[in-house]
Coordinates of C-alpha atoms in Angstrom, one line a residue:
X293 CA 109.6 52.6 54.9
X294 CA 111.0 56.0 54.7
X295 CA 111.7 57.5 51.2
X296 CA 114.9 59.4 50.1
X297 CA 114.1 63.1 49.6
X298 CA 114.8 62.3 45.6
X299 CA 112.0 59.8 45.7
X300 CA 109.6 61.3 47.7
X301 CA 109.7 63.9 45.0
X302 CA 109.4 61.5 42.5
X303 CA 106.7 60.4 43.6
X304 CA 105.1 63.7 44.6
X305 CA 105.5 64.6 40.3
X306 CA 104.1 61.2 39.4
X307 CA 101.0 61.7 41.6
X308 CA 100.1 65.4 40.4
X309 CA 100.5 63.7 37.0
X310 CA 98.0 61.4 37.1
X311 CA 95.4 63.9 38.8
X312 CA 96.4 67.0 36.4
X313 CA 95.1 70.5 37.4
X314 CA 92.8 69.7 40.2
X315 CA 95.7 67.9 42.4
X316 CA 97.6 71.3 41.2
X317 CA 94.9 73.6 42.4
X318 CA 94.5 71.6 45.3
X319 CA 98.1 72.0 46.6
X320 CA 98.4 75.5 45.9
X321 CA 95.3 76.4 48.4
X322 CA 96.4 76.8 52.1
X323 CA 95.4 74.6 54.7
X324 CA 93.3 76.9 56.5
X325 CA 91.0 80.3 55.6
X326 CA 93.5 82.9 57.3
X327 CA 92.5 84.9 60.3
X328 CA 91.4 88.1 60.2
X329 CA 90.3 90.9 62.7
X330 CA 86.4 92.3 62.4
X331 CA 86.6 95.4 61.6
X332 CA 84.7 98.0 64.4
X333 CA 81.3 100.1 63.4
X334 CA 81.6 103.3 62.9
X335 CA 80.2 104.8 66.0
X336 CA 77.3 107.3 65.3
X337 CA 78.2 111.1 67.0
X338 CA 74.8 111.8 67.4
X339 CA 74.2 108.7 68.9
X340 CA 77.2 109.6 71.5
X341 CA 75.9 113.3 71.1
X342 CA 72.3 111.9 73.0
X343 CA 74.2 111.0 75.9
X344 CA 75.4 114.2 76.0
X345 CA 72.7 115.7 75.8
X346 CA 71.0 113.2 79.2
X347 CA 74.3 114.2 81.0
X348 CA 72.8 117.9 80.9
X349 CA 69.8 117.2 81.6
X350 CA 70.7 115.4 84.7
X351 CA 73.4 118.5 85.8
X352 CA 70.6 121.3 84.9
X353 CA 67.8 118.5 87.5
X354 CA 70.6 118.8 90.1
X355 CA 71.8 122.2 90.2
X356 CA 74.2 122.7 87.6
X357 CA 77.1 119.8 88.2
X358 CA 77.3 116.3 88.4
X359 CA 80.1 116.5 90.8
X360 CA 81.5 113.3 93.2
X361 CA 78.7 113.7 96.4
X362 CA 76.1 115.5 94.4
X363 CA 72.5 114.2 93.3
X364 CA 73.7 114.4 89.9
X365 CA 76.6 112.0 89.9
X366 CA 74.7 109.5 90.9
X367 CA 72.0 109.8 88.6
X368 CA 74.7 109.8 85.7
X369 CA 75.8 106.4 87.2
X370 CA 71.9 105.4 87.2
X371 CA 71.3 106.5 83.6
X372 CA 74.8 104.2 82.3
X373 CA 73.9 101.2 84.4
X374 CA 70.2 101.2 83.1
X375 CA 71.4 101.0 79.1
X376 CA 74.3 98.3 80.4
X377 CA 71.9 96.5 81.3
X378 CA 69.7 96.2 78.7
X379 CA 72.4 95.3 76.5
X380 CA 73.0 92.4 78.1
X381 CA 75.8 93.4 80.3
X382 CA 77.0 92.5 84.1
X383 CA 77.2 95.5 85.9
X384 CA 78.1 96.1 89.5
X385 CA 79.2 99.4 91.2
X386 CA 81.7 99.9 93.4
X387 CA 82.0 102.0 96.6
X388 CA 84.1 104.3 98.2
X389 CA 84.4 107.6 100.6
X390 CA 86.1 110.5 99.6
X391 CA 85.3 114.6 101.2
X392 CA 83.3 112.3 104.0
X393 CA 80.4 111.0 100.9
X394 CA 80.2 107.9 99.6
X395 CA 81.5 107.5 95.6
X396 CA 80.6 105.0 92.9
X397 CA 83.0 103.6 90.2
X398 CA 80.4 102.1 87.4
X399 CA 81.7 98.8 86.1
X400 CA 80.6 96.6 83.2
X401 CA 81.8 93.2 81.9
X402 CA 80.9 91.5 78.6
X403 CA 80.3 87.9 79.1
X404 CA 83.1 85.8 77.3
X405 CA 85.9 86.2 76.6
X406 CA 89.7 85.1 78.5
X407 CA 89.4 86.2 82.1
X408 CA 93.1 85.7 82.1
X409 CA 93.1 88.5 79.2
X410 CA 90.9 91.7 80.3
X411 CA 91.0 94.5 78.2
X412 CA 89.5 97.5 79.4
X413 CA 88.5 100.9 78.9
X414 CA 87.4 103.5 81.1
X415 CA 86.6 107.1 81.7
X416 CA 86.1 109.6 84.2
X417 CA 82.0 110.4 85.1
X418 CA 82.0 112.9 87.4
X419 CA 82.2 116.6 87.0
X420 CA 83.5 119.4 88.9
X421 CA 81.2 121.6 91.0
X422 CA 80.9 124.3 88.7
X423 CA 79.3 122.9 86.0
X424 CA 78.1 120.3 83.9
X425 CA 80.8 118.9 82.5
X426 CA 80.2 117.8 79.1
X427 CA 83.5 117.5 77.6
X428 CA 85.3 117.1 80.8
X429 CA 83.8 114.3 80.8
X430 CA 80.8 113.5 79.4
X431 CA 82.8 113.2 76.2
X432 CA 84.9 110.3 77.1
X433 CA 82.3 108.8 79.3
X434 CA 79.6 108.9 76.4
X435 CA 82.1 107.4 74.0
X436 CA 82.8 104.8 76.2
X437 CA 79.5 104.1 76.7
X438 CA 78.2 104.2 73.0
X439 CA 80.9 101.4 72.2
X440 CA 80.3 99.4 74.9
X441 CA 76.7 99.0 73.6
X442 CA 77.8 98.4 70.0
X443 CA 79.7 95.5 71.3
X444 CA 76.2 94.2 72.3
X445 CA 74.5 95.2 69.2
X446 CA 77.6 93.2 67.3
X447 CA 77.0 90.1 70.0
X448 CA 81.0 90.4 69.8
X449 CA 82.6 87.4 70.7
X450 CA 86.5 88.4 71.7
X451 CA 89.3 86.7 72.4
X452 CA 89.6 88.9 75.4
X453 CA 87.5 89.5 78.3
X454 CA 86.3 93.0 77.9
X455 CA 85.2 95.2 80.7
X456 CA 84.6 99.0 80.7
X457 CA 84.5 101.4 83.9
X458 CA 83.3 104.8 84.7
X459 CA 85.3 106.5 87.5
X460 CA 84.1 108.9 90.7
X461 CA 85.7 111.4 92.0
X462 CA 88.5 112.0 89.2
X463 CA 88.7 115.7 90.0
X464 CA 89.6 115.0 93.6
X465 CA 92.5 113.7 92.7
X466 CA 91.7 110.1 90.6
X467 CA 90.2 108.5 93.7
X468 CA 87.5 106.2 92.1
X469 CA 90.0 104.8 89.4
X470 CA 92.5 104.3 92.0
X471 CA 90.3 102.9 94.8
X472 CA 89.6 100.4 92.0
X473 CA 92.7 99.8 91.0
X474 CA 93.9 99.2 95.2
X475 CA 90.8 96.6 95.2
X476 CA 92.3 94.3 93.0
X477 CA 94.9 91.3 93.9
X478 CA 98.0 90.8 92.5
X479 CA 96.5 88.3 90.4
X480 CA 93.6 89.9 89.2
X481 CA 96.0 92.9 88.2
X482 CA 98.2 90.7 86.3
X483 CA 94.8 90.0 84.3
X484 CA 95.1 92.8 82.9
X485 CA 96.1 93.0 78.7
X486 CA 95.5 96.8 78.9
X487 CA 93.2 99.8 80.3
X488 CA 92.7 102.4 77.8
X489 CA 91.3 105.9 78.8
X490 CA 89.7 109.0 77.2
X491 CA 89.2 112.0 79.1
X492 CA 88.1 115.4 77.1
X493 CA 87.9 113.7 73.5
X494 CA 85.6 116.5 72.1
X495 CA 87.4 119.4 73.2
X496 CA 85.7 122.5 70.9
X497 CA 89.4 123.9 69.8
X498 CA 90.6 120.6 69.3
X499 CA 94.0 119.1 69.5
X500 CA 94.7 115.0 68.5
X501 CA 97.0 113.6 71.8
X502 CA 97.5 109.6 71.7
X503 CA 99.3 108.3 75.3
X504 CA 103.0 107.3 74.4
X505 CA 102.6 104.6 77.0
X506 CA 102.6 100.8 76.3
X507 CA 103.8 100.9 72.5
X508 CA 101.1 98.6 70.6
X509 CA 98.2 100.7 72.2
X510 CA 100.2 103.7 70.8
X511 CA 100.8 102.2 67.6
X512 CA 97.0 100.8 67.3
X513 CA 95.6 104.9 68.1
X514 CA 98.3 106.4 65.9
X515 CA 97.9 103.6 62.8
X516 CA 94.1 104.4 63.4
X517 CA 94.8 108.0 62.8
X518 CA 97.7 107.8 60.1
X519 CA 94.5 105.9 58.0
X520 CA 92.3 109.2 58.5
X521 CA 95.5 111.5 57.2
X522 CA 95.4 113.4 60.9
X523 CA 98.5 114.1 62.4
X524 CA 98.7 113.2 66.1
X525 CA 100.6 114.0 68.7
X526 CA 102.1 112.4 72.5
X527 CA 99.9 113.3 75.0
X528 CA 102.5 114.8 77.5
X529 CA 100.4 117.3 79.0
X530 CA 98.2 114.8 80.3
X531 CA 100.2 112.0 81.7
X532 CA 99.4 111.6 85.6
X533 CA 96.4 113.9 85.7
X534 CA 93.5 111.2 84.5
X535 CA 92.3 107.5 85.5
X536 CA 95.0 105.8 83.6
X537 CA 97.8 106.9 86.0
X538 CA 96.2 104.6 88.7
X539 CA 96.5 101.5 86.3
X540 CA 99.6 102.8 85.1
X541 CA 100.7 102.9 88.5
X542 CA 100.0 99.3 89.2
X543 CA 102.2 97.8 85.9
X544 CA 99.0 97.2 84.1
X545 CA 99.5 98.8 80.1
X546 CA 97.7 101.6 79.3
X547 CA 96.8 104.1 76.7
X548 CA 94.4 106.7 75.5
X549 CA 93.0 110.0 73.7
X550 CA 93.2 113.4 74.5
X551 CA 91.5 116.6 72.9
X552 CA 93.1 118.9 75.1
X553 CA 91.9 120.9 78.2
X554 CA 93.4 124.8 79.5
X555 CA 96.4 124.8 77.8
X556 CA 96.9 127.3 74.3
X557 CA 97.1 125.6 70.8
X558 CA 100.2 126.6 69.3
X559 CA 100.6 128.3 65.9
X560 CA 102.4 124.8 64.9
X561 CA 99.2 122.8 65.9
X562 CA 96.8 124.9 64.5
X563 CA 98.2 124.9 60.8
X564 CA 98.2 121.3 61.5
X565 CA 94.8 120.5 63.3
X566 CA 93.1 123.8 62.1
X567 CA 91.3 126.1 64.5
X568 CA 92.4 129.0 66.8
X569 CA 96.3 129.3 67.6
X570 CA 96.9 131.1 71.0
X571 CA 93.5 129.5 72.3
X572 CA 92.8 127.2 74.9
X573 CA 92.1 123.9 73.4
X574 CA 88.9 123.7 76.2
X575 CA 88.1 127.8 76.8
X576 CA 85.1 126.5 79.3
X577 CA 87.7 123.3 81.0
X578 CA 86.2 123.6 85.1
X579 CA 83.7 126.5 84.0
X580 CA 79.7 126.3 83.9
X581 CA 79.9 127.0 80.2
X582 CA 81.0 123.3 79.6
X583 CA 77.8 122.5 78.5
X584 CA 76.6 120.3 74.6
X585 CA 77.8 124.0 72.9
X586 CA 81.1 123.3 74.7
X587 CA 81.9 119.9 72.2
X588 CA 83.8 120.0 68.7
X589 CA 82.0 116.9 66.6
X590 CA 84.4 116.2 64.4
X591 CA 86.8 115.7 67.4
X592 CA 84.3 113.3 69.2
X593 CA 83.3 111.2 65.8
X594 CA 87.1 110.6 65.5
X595 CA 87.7 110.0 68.8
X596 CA 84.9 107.7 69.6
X597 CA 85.7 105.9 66.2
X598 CA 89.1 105.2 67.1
X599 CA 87.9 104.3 70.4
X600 CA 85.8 101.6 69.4
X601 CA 88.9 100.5 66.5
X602 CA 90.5 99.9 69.6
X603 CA 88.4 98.0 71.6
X604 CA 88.0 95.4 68.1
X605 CA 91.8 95.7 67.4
X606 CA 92.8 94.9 70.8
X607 CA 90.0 92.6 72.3
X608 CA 90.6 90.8 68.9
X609 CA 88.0 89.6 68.1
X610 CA 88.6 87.3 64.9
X611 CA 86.5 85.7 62.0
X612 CA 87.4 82.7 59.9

């Protein structure tokens, strides 16, 4: 039998008569506990900072870099994959030949997750030949790293497959990112949710760049940073010279942080962002003074943070 709207009523009144306050109660509580997202750890800097400080140790073992070809990139690659590992992740590298030696992109994968929903984030490993390369990049490299293991330490269970990468051979030209990028199908690229990179996120006169690429990554970094009260900026400066170009390249969404390399802070951005106006935001970028002196903490805690915000915010992983 199907009741008139007036007498389902009715009869809806009647019931929650008889039953008094609980019936009430009852009906006012919703079906379901809401979903919410986890909120990310805060990500120690001295914990990112020790990293750092192995990344020198390996350039000052293998004279002075840790440049694509050179002892000391691969023993950066060795030193990643070994604390992978032990967290629990798959890792695999990946080859390639660039200058007539072989290179080595570092990849990691979380188990779980929708492999038809990858999110990814990735920085550069490599240094140039004339030095060490600490904030270009051990920076974004060590922050990468750092989160990645606090997704083990969290035993995060995402909604999205999560993967993170470390690139070769960046300063040739982005050749490990995009020899990566070339070895994936059409399909596997359409895997992709986003890749999110951060190159020189510690930069010692620092400036506060987000990538005005795909709009929600945007809008995730800048939200992120609107909660700290720290004015950011489009990273324009930046667009086509790191790894992200090669995803970008391939219709895949992408974002990321920037701290700034040669280029001068203006007297605008300094009254914003404090430190020195008419100063490089990296005075050692490419030099052998880019050393553990050559890093601004404050820039790398916030950096790393909203990093690892992003990896939680965007990988979604949820909690009922």
């Amino acid at each position: 039998m199907i009741l008139s709207a007036r007498s389902r009523a009715a009869a809806v009144l009647a019931v929650a008569a008889l039953l008094g306050p609980v019936a009430t109660q009852a009906a006012a509580q919703p079906a379901a506990t809401p979903v919410t997202a986890l909120a990310a750890p805060d990500i120690p800097v001295s914990s990112v900072k020790a990293h750092l400080t192995q990344l020198q140790s390996i350039a000052t073992a293998n004279g002075g870099n840790r440049a694509h070809g050179r002892p000391g990139y691969l023993a950066s690659v060795n030193y990643l994959r070994a604390k992978l590992d032990a967290a629990g992740f798959t890792t695999s590298l990946q080859t390639f030949t660039a200058s007539g030696a072989t290179g080595y992109n570092l990849i990691a994968d979380w188990p779980g997750g929708d492999p038809s929903q990858v999110l990814m984030a990735g920085a550069h490993l490599d240094s140039t030949t004339s030095g060490p390369g600490i904030n270009d990049n051990g920076t974004g490299s060590a922050a990468v790293l750092e989160t990645a293991l606090a997704v083990s330490r969290a035993q995060l269970k995402p909604e999205k497959h999560l993967r993170f990468g470390w690139w070769g051979a960046e300063e040739l030209g982005l050749l490990g990112s995009r020899a990566y990028v070339n070895s994936l199908s059409t399909a596997q690229r359409a895997t992709f949710a986003g890749y999110l990179n951060f190159d020189m996120i510690g930069s010692p006169n620092p400036g506060y760049f987000v990538y005005d690429d795909d709009p929600a990554i945007e809008k995730t970094f800048k939200d992120y940073y609107a909660g700290l009260g720290v004015p950011t900026e489009p990273d324009r400066v930046g667009d086509g010279r790191s790894d992200h170009a090669s995803f970008k390249n391939a219709g895949i969404p992408v974002g990321g942080l920037f701290t700034g390399a040669g280029e001068r802070k203006t007297a605008a951005q300094a009254q914003k962002w404090g430190g020195a106006s008419g100063q490089s935001f990296d005075r050692c970028y490419h030099s052998s003074c880019d050393t553990t002196a050559n890093v601004n903490d404050t820039a790398l805690d916030r950096n790393s943070d909203a990093l690892a915000h992003a990896v939680w915010t965007l990988g979604a992983p949820t909690v009922r």
